[in-house]
Amino acid sequence: MITVQHLSKTFELTKQQRKELQTQAKTANAVKNISFECQPGRVFSLLGPNGAGKTTTLRMLATLVKPSSGQIQIQGIDALAHPEEARKHIGFLTGSTGLYARLTPIELIDYYADLYGVTAVNREKRKAELFELLNMHDFLNQRIGKLSTGMKQKVSICRTMIHDPEVVIFDEPTSGLDVITAENIIKLIRSCKDQGKTVIFSSHIMSEVDLLCDDLAIIHKGELKYQGTMDEFKAQMQTKNLTEEFIRIVQTQNLAQ
Amino acid sequence: MIFRIFRKELLDTLRDRRTLMTMLVIPTLIFPIVLNVFVEISKSFEEDEQQKELKVGVFGTNSQHLKQQLQQLPKSLGKKMVLIYSDSLKLDKDVKAQNIDLGLYHHYTTDQKTLVLDWQFDATEIGRPERAEAFNAAIEAIEQQKRLKALGIQIQEIEPVKANYNNCASDEKMIGKMAGGFLPYIFIAFGFIGCMYPAIDLFTGEKERGTIETLLTTPVARWKILIGKMLVVVSSGMLAASCSLIGLFISIEYLDLGAEKEIMEVIHGMLNLPFILSLLALLFPMVIFFAGVMIPIAIYAKSFKEAQSIITPLNIVMVLPAMIGFFPGIELNLNTAFIPVINVVLATKELIAGTLSFGYFLSVFSVMLLIAGLAVLLSYRQFGKEQNILS
């Protein structure tokens, strides 16, 4: 379970960034006072246009970035006070995740299992399950640099799940992937949900959101503009489909500002 | 956990051909190859010079006599063809055009007692001044003998004083002081180069490949990740420096460098365990210092190219102080012992010379350890900054 309370993040702007953004301000608020909760066995989707603050929010949840203020609890652990403890319960996957090209999948998985402190017995069991599920046996001993995009994505999934995390964070996980490779991710998210894991993911692809989401939040310019269940969202839609409704909300906010 | 990270990063690094080249192959092979080529070229030049027949042009009133004297000189002084010139301007022109290798103009002083020999040559041509000096000394010795004989004087009678100059410095000390600057220069240069590619690959490379994010989401403290990676960078630097020294010692051992037997015996005598351990002890904190300077740059840089473009000029800044070792007269003292890098160079010279006191060794080691600690701290601060590690 993830609980977020009054979360904010302010970045200091470099001279170059001030020039690019055409602003005199020395800081920028990437996330402003957001609060939400993600429940186990449900998929929470964070939607928003580019630069809305989705990645910053997910990075704060993954303890990669320190919030300027607010509280984050991961499985009841204060993630700000005990980030290393919180990370033990998190699996983190992004669309731009890189892998060590000079290692083999088996070496990489063993490395991450060690970093997550997975015991030898659990590791072998987990590896066997994941290799079977993802059909990875044919390329386990090849260098990752020589694998196809689809194979690499399977290795990434395996790395994310090797320690059997209770909370899984996906940051635009299908971005840049072909339909078949993206399908592996969709299956993974469904499987996480079925296993009672807490899933939070950000995406631009509304069909994915429609397919997977139980709860959703729309973030725009660092602020939460909508939060509720998918059913509630659909019930109050003023347009024909999710994409149009998303555009309408963002445009309304732009006009209001 | 630090060791697990070290093990993985080392495996990753050892599978990188570029790093392997700069860490192992180049440092090990550079000295055997360069010295072999250098020795072979020098030998072939020397042989060519000895076998080459020099054309000596002679001008002056007593040319026929000088020609005979030159022709009678021992063969060990090299082959020569003597030509008599009747026009000094023509001889001058031929020497300048290199049709003649040595021009010899001669005349007597006004009291007719001294024969003045003026040698003309192009000093940029290898061996010309040496051959002229050798011919001149031989002719002078012949003329002196003749004159002493005519006067009935023994050579000992005109030598009232004979000086002997005795060097009390040991061979080790002489080698250490005169050539000892070369050794630290090598290991500083290769220590730096050895650190460079792993530092860029393990930090900037990880950012560029997008693997840093996933690594930082593991429940491992950042400082442990930093130290694990840093150990690989330091090991690479140590390995490259050690390989360059091994390469140098292989060259000394197996190549005929033309050095005197006594010098080679002294060099062999130096290569004992305490010497090697002391050398590595001086090298170790310096390589940590190099790693500690490079890593913050590698963390800050957004691309491999950017990191390389900053670190490469830094190489000159770091290696330049090593040149101090080549200057005679600059010694390890209470001031120089506290100047990083320079102190290691001077301490190594003293180590080779066998004159490094334990107090100075400890001072240099402590200063470098302190500097290395500060560099590690700097790396830690940079590694902790979000804007540096996440794009």
XYZ file of C-alpha atoms in Angstrom, chain B residues 160-340:
181
model
C 103.347 17.297 -11.900
C 99.817 16.730 -10.615
C 97.389 13.943 -11.362
C 93.815 14.293 -10.040
C 91.449 11.434 -9.295
C 87.802 12.256 -8.640
C 85.963 9.649 -6.558
C 82.167 9.530 -6.304
C 81.113 8.381 -2.839
C 77.436 8.004 -3.845
C 76.246 4.437 -4.260
C 75.067 3.242 -7.645
C 71.518 3.066 -6.243
C 71.727 6.692 -5.177
C 73.096 7.778 -8.533
C 70.349 5.946 -10.434
C 67.702 7.240 -8.033
C 68.787 10.868 -8.277
C 69.614 10.965 -11.976
C 66.993 8.668 -13.520
C 64.593 8.013 -10.622
C 62.179 10.702 -11.826
C 61.225 8.492 -14.732
C 59.590 5.778 -12.624
C 57.014 7.941 -10.776
C 56.241 9.694 -14.037
C 55.286 6.340 -15.538
C 53.064 5.173 -12.746
C 51.392 8.541 -12.321
C 50.600 8.729 -16.025
C 49.330 5.155 -16.251
C 47.599 5.310 -12.871
C 45.609 8.242 -14.201
C 44.845 6.681 -17.587
C 43.894 3.412 -15.877
C 41.296 5.203 -13.748
C 39.890 7.270 -16.566
C 37.792 4.849 -18.628
C 36.317 2.876 -15.711
C 35.405 6.158 -13.949
C 33.585 7.430 -17.019
C 32.025 4.054 -17.813
C 30.814 3.290 -14.281
C 29.304 6.711 -13.615
C 28.593 8.719 -16.780
C 28.092 5.497 -18.746
C 25.577 4.234 -16.219
C 23.649 7.500 -16.479
C 23.769 7.413 -20.248
C 22.604 3.784 -20.443
C 19.765 4.468 -17.985
C 20.866 1.834 -15.470
C 21.624 4.202 -12.582
C 17.930 4.701 -11.808
C 17.278 1.008 -11.220
C 20.474 0.623 -9.218
C 19.441 3.458 -6.910
C 16.031 1.911 -6.296
C 17.665 -1.099 -4.643
C 17.876 -1.091 -0.826
C 21.610 -0.411 -0.891
C 22.924 2.826 0.626
C 24.316 5.225 -1.966
C 27.677 5.411 -0.250
C 28.046 1.660 -0.595
C 27.281 1.871 -4.307
C 29.822 4.693 -4.644
C 32.545 2.830 -2.738
C 31.893 -0.405 -4.664
C 32.285 1.417 -7.961
C 35.195 3.501 -6.721
C 37.103 0.371 -5.726
C 36.927 -0.798 -9.333
C 38.228 2.565 -10.579
C 41.091 2.457 -8.040
C 41.886 -1.176 -8.894
C 42.024 -0.288 -12.577
C 44.420 2.568 -11.884
C 46.610 0.361 -9.690
C 46.525 -2.414 -12.274
C 47.452 -0.088 -15.141
C 50.315 1.457 -13.144
C 51.537 -1.972 -12.020
C 51.314 -3.323 -15.568
C 53.395 -0.400 -16.853
C 56.030 -1.141 -14.213
C 55.939 -4.856 -15.077
C 56.355 -3.896 -18.734
C 59.324 -1.715 -17.822
C 60.940 -4.441 -15.764
C 60.369 -7.008 -18.526
C 62.153 -4.612 -20.881
C 65.070 -4.241 -18.467
C 65.239 -7.989 -17.905
C 64.907 -9.302 -21.432
C 65.936 -6.501 -23.781
C 69.513 -5.513 -24.402
C 69.177 -1.835 -23.552
C 72.884 -1.191 -23.934
C 73.225 -0.238 -20.262
C 76.357 -1.170 -18.334
C 76.368 -4.502 -16.532
C 76.896 -2.834 -13.135
C 73.867 -0.585 -13.618
C 71.713 -3.583 -14.583
C 72.894 -5.440 -11.475
C 71.927 -2.454 -9.305
C 68.472 -2.289 -10.935
C 67.955 -6.026 -10.354
C 69.044 -5.593 -6.739
C 66.425 -2.874 -6.225
C 63.525 -5.083 -7.247
C 62.949 -6.627 -3.872
C 59.687 -7.046 -1.975
C 60.079 -4.070 0.429
C 60.827 -1.779 -2.527
C 57.770 -2.955 -4.493
C 55.501 -2.759 -1.425
C 56.717 0.753 -0.582
C 56.148 1.810 -4.177
C 52.606 0.398 -4.157
C 51.960 2.080 -0.787
C 52.845 5.441 -2.327
C 50.830 4.674 -5.435
C 47.660 3.518 -3.654
C 46.487 6.812 -2.030
C 47.470 8.694 -5.169
C 45.257 6.504 -7.348
C 42.401 6.985 -4.836
C 43.017 10.709 -5.200
C 42.852 10.424 -9.008
C 39.641 8.407 -8.753
C 38.229 10.935 -6.272
C 38.921 13.773 -8.691
C 37.574 11.987 -11.751
C 34.410 10.527 -10.257
C 32.699 13.866 -9.425
C 33.368 14.950 -13.014
C 32.036 11.655 -14.341
C 28.955 12.023 -12.116
C 28.390 15.604 -13.254
C 28.892 14.952 -16.993
C 25.797 14.168 -18.991
C 27.529 12.115 -21.660
C 30.622 9.978 -22.150
C 31.930 12.589 -24.580
C 31.480 15.439 -22.093
C 33.244 13.489 -19.324
C 36.092 12.603 -21.644
C 36.490 16.198 -22.798
C 36.844 17.394 -19.175
C 38.998 14.574 -17.815
C 41.485 14.398 -20.708
C 42.917 17.917 -20.134
C 42.947 17.145 -16.411
C 45.454 14.420 -17.259
C 47.978 17.116 -18.178
C 47.320 19.028 -14.940
C 47.856 15.872 -12.869
C 50.800 14.457 -14.767
C 52.699 17.755 -15.149
C 53.851 17.772 -11.502
C 55.365 14.364 -12.195
C 57.809 16.137 -14.531
C 59.297 17.772 -11.434
C 60.997 14.450 -10.893
C 63.156 15.036 -13.948
C 64.686 18.228 -12.531
C 67.830 17.602 -10.544
C 68.164 19.542 -7.302
C 64.479 19.448 -6.276
C 64.494 17.313 -3.153
C 61.958 15.902 -0.735
C 61.908 18.214 2.262
C 59.443 19.545 4.839
C 57.830 21.791 2.213
C 57.702 19.482 -0.793
C 56.494 16.546 1.338
C 53.152 18.342 1.685
C 52.562 19.071 -2.001
C 50.339 16.305 -3.419
